[in-house]
Coordinates of C-alpha atoms and ligand atoms in Angstrom, one line a residue:
X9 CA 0.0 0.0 0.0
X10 CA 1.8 3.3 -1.0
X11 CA 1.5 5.9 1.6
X12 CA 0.9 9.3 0.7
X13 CA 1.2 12.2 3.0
X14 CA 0.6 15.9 2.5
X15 CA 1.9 17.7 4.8
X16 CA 1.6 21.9 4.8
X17 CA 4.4 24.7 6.2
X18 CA 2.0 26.6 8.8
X19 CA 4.4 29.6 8.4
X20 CA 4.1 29.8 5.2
X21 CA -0.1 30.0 5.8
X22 CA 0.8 32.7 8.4
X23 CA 2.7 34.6 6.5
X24 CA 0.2 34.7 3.4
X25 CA -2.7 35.7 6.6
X26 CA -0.4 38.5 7.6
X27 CA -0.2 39.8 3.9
X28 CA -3.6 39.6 3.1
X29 CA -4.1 41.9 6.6
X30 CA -2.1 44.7 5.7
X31 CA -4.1 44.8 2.4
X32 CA -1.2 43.0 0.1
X33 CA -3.0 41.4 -3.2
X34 CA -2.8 37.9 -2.5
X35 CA -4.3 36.1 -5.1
X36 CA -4.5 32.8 -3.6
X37 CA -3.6 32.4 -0.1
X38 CA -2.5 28.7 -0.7
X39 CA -0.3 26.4 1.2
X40 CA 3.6 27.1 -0.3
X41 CA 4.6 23.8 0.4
X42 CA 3.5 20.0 -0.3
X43 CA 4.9 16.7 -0.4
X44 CA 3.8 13.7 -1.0
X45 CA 5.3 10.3 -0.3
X46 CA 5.0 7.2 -2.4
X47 CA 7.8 4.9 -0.4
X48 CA 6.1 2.0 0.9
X49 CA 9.1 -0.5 1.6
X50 CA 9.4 -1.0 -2.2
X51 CA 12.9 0.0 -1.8
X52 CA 13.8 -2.3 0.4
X53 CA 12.3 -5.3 -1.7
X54 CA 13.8 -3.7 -4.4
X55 CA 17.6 -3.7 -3.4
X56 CA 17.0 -7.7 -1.9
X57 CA 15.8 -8.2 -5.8
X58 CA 18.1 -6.8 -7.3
X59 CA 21.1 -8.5 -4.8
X60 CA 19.7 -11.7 -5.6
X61 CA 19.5 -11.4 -8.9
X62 CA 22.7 -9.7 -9.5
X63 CA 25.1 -11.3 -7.3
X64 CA 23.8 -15.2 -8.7
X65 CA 24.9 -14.2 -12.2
X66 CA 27.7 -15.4 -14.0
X67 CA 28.9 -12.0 -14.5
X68 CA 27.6 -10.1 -11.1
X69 CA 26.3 -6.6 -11.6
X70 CA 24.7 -4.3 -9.3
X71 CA 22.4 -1.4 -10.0
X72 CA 23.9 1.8 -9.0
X73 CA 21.2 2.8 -7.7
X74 CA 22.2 1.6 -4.6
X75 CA 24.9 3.6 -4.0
X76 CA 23.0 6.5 -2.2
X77 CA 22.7 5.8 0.6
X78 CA 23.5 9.3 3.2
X79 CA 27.2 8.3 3.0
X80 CA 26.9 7.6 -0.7
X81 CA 25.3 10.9 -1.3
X82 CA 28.1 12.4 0.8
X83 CA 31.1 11.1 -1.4
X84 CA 28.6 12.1 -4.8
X85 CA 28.8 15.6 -3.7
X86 CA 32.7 15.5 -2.9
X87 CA 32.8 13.8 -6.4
X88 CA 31.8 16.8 -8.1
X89 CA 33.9 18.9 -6.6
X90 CA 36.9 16.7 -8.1
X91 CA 39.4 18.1 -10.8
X92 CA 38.9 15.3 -12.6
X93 CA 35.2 15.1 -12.4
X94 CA 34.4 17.6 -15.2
X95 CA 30.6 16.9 -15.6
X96 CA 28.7 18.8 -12.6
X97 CA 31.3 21.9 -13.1
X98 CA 30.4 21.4 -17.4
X99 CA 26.7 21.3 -16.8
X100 CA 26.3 24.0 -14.5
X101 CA 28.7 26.7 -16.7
X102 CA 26.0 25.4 -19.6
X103 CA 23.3 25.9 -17.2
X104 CA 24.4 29.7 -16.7
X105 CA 24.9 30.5 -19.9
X106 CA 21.9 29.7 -21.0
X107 CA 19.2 29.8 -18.9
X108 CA 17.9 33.2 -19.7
X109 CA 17.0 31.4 -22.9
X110 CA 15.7 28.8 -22.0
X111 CA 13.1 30.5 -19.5
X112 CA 12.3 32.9 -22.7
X113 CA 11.8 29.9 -25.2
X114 CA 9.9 27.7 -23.2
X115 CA 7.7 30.1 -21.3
X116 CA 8.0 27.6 -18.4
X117 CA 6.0 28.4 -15.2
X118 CA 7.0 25.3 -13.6
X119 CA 10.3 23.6 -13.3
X120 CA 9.9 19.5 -12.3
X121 CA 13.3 18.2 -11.7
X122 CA 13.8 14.3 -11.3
X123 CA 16.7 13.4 -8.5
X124 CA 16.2 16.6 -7.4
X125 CA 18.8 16.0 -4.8
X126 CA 20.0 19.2 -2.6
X127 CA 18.9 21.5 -5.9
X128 CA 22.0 23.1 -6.5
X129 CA 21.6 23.2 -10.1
X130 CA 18.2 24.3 -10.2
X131 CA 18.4 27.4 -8.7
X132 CA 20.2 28.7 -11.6
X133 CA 17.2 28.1 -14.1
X134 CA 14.2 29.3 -10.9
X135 CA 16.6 32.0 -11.2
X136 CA 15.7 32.9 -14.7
X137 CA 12.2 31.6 -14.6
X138 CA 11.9 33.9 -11.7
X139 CA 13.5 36.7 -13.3
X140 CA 11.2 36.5 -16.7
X141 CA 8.6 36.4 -14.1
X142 CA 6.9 33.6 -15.4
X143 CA 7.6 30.8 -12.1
X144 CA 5.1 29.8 -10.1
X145 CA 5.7 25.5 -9.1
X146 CA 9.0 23.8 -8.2
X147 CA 8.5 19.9 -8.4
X148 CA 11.2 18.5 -6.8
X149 CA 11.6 14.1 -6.7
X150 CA 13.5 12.6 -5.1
X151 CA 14.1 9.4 -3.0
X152 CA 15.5 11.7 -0.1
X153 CA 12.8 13.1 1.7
X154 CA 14.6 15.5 4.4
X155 CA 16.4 16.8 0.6
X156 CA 13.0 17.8 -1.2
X157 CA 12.0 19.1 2.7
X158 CA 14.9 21.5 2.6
X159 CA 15.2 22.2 -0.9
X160 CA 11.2 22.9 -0.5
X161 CA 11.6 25.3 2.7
X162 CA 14.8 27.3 1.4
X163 CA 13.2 28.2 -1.7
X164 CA 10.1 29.1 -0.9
X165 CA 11.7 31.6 1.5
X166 CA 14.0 32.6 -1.6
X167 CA 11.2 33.1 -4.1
X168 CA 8.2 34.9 -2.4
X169 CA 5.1 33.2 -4.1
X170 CA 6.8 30.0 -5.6
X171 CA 4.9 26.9 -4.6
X172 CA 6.7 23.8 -3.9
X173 CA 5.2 20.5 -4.9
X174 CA 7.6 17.5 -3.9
X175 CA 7.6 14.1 -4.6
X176 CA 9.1 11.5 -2.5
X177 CA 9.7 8.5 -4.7
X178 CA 12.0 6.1 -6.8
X179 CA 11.6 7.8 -10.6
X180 CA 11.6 4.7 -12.2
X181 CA 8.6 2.8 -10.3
X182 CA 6.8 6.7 -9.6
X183 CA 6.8 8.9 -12.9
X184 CA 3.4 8.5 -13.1
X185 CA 2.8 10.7 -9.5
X186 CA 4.4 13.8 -10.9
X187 CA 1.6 16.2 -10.1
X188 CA 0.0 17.7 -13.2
X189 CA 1.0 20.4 -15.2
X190 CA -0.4 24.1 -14.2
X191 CA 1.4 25.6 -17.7
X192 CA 3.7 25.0 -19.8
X193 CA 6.8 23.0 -17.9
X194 CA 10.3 21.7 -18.4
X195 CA 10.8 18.6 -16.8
X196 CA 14.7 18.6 -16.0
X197 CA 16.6 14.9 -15.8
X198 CA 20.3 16.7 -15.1
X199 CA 23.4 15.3 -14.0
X200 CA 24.0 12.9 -16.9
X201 CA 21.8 10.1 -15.1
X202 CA 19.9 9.2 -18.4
X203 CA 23.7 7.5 -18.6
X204 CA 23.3 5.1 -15.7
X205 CA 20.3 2.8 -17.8
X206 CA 21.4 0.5 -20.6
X207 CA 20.2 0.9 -24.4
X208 CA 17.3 -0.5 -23.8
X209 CA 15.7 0.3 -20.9
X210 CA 16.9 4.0 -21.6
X211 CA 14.7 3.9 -24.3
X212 CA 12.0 2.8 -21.9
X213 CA 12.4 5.8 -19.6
X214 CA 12.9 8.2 -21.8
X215 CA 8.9 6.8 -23.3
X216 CA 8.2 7.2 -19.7
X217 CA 9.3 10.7 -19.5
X218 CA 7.9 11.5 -22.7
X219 CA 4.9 11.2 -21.0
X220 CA 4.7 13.7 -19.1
X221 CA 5.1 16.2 -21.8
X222 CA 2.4 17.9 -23.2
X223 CA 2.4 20.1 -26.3
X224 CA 3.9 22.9 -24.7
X225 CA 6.5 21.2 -22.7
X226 CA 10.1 20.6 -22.6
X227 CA 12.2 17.8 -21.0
X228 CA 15.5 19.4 -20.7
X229 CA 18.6 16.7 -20.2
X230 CA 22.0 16.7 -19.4
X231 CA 23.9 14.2 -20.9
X232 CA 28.3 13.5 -20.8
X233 CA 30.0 12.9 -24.4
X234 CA 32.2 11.0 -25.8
X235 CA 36.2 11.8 -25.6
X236 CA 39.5 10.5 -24.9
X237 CA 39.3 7.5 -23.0
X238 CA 41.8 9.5 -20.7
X239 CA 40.0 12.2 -19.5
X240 CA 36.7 9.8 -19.1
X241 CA 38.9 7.3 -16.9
X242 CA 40.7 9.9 -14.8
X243 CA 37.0 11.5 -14.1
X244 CA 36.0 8.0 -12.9
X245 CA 39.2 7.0 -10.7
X246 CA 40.1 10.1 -9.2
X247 CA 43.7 10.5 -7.2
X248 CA 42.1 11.3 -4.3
X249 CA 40.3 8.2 -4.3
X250 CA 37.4 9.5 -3.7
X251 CA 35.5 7.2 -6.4
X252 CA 37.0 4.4 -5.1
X253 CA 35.5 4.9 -1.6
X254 CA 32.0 5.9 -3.5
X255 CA 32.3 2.5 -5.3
X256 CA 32.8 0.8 -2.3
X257 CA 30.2 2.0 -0.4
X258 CA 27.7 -0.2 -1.8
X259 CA 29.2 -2.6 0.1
X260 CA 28.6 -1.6 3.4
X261 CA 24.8 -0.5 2.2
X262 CA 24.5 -4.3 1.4
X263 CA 26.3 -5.0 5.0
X264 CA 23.6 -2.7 6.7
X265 CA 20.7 -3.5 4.7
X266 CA 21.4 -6.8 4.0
X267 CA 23.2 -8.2 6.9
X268 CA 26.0 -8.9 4.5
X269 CA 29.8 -9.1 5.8
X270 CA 31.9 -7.9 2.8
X271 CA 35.0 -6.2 3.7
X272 CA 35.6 -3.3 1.2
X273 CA 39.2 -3.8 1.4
X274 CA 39.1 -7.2 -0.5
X275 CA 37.9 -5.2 -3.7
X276 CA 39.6 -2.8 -6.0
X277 CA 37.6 0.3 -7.9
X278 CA 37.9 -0.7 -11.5
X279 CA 36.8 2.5 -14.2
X280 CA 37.0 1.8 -17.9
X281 CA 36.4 3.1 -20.6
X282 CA 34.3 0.6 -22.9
X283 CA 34.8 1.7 -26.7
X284 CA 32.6 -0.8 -28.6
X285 CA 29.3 0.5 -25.9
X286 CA 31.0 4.1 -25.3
X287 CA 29.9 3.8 -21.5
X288 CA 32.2 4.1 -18.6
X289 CA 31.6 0.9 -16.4
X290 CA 32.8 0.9 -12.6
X291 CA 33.4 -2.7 -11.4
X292 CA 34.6 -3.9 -7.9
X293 CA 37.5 -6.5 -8.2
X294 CA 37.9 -9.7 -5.5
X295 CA 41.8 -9.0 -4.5
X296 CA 41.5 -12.9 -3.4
X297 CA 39.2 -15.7 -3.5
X298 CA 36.0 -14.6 -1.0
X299 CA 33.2 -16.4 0.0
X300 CA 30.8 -13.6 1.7
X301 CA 27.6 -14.5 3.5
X302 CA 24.2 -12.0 2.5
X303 CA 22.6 -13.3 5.9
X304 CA 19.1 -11.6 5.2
X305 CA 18.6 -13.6 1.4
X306 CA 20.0 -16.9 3.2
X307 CA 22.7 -16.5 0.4
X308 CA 26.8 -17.4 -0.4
X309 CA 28.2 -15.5 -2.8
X310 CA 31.7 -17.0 -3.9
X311 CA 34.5 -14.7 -5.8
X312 CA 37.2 -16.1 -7.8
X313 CA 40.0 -14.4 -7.1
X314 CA 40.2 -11.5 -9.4
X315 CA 36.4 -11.4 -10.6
X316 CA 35.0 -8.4 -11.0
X317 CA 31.2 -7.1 -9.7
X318 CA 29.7 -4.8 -12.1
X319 CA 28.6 -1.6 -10.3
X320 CA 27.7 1.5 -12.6
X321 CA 27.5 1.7 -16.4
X322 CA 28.0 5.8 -17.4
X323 CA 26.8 5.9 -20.9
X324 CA 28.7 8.8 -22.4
X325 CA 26.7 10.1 -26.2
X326 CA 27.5 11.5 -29.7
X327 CA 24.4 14.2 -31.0
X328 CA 23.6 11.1 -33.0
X329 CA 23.4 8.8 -30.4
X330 CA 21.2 10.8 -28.3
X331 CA 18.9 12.2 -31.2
X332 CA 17.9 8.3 -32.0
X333 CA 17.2 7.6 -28.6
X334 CA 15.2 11.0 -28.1
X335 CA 13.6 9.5 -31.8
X336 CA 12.4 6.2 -30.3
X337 CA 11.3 7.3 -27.4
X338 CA 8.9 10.1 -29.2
X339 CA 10.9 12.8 -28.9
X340 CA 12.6 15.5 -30.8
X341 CA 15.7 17.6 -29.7
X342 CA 14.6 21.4 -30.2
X343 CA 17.8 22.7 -28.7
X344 CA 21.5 20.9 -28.2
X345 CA 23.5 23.0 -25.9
X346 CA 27.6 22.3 -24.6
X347 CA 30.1 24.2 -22.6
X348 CA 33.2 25.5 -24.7
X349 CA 35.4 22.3 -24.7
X350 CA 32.1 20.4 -25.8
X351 CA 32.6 18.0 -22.8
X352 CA 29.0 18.2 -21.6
X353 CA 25.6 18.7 -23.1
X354 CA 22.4 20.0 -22.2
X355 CA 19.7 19.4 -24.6
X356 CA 15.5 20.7 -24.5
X357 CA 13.8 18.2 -26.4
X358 CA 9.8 17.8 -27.1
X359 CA 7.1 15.5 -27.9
X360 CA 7.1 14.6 -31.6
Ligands
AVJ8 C1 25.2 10.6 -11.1 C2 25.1 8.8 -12.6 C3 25.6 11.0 -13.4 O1 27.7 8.5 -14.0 O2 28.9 10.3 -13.7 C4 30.1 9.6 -10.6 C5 27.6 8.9 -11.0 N1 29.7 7.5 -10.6 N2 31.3 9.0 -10.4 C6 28.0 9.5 -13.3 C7 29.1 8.7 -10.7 C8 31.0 7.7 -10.4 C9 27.3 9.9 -12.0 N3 25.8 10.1 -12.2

């Protein structure tokens, strides 16, 4: 049974009172602030699944998914802040550049954003929406609720009217909860995630998202490109070793969640460069032969010594790659935008 709670900001009610009192035109004196929940213990079942599946194949894989846990999320953030990790600095300069624009071209009054996360990025485009004075709804979704909680109270105390809609939810089980449209919207899917599905079930998202656009709409990506192997590598096995500890970490969420007893420091951080797929592919490698115990699925896992776990495919495009994907999935690119060294790109595509 999903549960789904709506919960308002009183303050934000209060405030709107107070205004209406000393004669300001409120229009609407609505709540500011909702969220609504959709996690119902599917996540759970969903990382047992997805262990037991992956970890009894003949080459083991694990969705990467699971790497966010509050730890996970942690070393993510210090990952972008990497020399070597060029993306989040790539899309963000893109972002800035050309958000004016976009705000003007779409007419967007509303800004959904899928893995919302802490909403760095975004403020940059409420920014312009704000500034061409056309914003009225942030939909933030996210698996993290105290994120979308935060994200929801600081900009609502940044951007006087702006109402916050969140959604608390996994985006590949929940698309269909994104509340709907009060104008024309861009629904933002940033960060370069689209990366993380393979071919085909990219494709199957990106029909899933195409949903959600309507005729005036825009769904407005961000994906990595294709380069030298080298600079794709170093961003994915960083000195610092940050990546390494990131990779990792899934371990210990299977330790926690699982009741597994993996010891991180049997396994190397692997990041290659796959040229035939074009997709980055982080693996964890057994430094011996292991046997490790996942108590909770009454399951042995045995490594050879040497074999590798599969832990994150990072699907880097071309234009052409990207447009028949968009093409497949009912979509059409109406804008392809990159930062000056053309390692990042942000594209605004719409229903075709
Ligand atoms: C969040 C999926 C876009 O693929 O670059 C960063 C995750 N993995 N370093 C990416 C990630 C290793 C990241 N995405």
């Amino acid at each position: 049974m999903a549960f789904t709670g709506t919960r308002a900001v009183p303050a934000a009610a209060a405030a709107a009172a107070a205004a209406t009192l000393r004669g300001a035109p409120v229009a609407e004196p609505r709540e500011a602030i909702r969220v609504d929940s959709h996690l119902d213990g599917g996540q759970e079942r969903a990382l047992a699944d997805d262990v037991l599946d992956g970890l009894t194949r003949p080459f083991k894989e694990l969705p990467p998914k699971h790497f966010y846990d509050a730890r996970g999320a942690r070393l993510f953030d210090r990952i972008c802040e990497l020399p070597e990790y060029y993306p989040t600095r790539a899309e963000r300069a893109i972002l800035e550049q050309r958000a004016g624009e976009l705000a003007a071209s779409t007419g967007a009054v509303e800004l959904v954003e899928l893995g919302s996360g802490t909403a760095a990025k975004t403020r940059v485009l409420l920014d312009a929406l704000h500034a061409a004075g056309t914003l009225r709804r942030y939909v933030p979704f996210d698996v993290t609720e105290s994120m979308v909680r935060d994200s929801a109270r600081r900009l609502t105390a940044e951007y006087p009217g702006l109402q916050v809609h969140g959604v608390i939810g996994d985006f590949e089980r929940h698309l269909d909860r994104v509340p709907r449209a009060v104008g024309p919207r861009i629904v933002a899917f940033l960060g370069g995630t689209i990366g993380n599905f393979p071919p085909g079930s990219r494709r199957r998202f990106l029909r899933q998202l195409a949903r959600l656009l309507g005729d005036e709409d825009f769904l407005l990506m961000g994906t990595d490109l294709v380069k030298d192997p080298r600079v794709l590598e170093a961003a994915y096995d960083d000195a610092e070793g940050v990546t390494a500890e990131f990779n990792r970490n899934v371990l210990l969420v299977l330790n926690r969640e699982l009741g597994a007893d993996f010891d991180p420091a049997d396994f190397d951080h692997v990041a290659l460069f796959d040229r035939e797929h074009e997709w980055i592919e982080m693996r964890l490698r057994a430094r011996r032969e292991l046997r490790v115990n996942v108590a909770d699925l009454d399951l042995l896992v045995h490594f050879d010594a040497g074999e590798e776990l599969r832990t994150e495919i990072s699907a880097k495009f071309t234009p052409e790659r990207l447009t028949g994907d968009l093409a497949a999935a009912g979509m059409q690119m109406a804008a392809w935008m990159t930062d000056p060294e053309a390692l990042f790109a942000l594209t605004l595509s719409q229903r075709s």
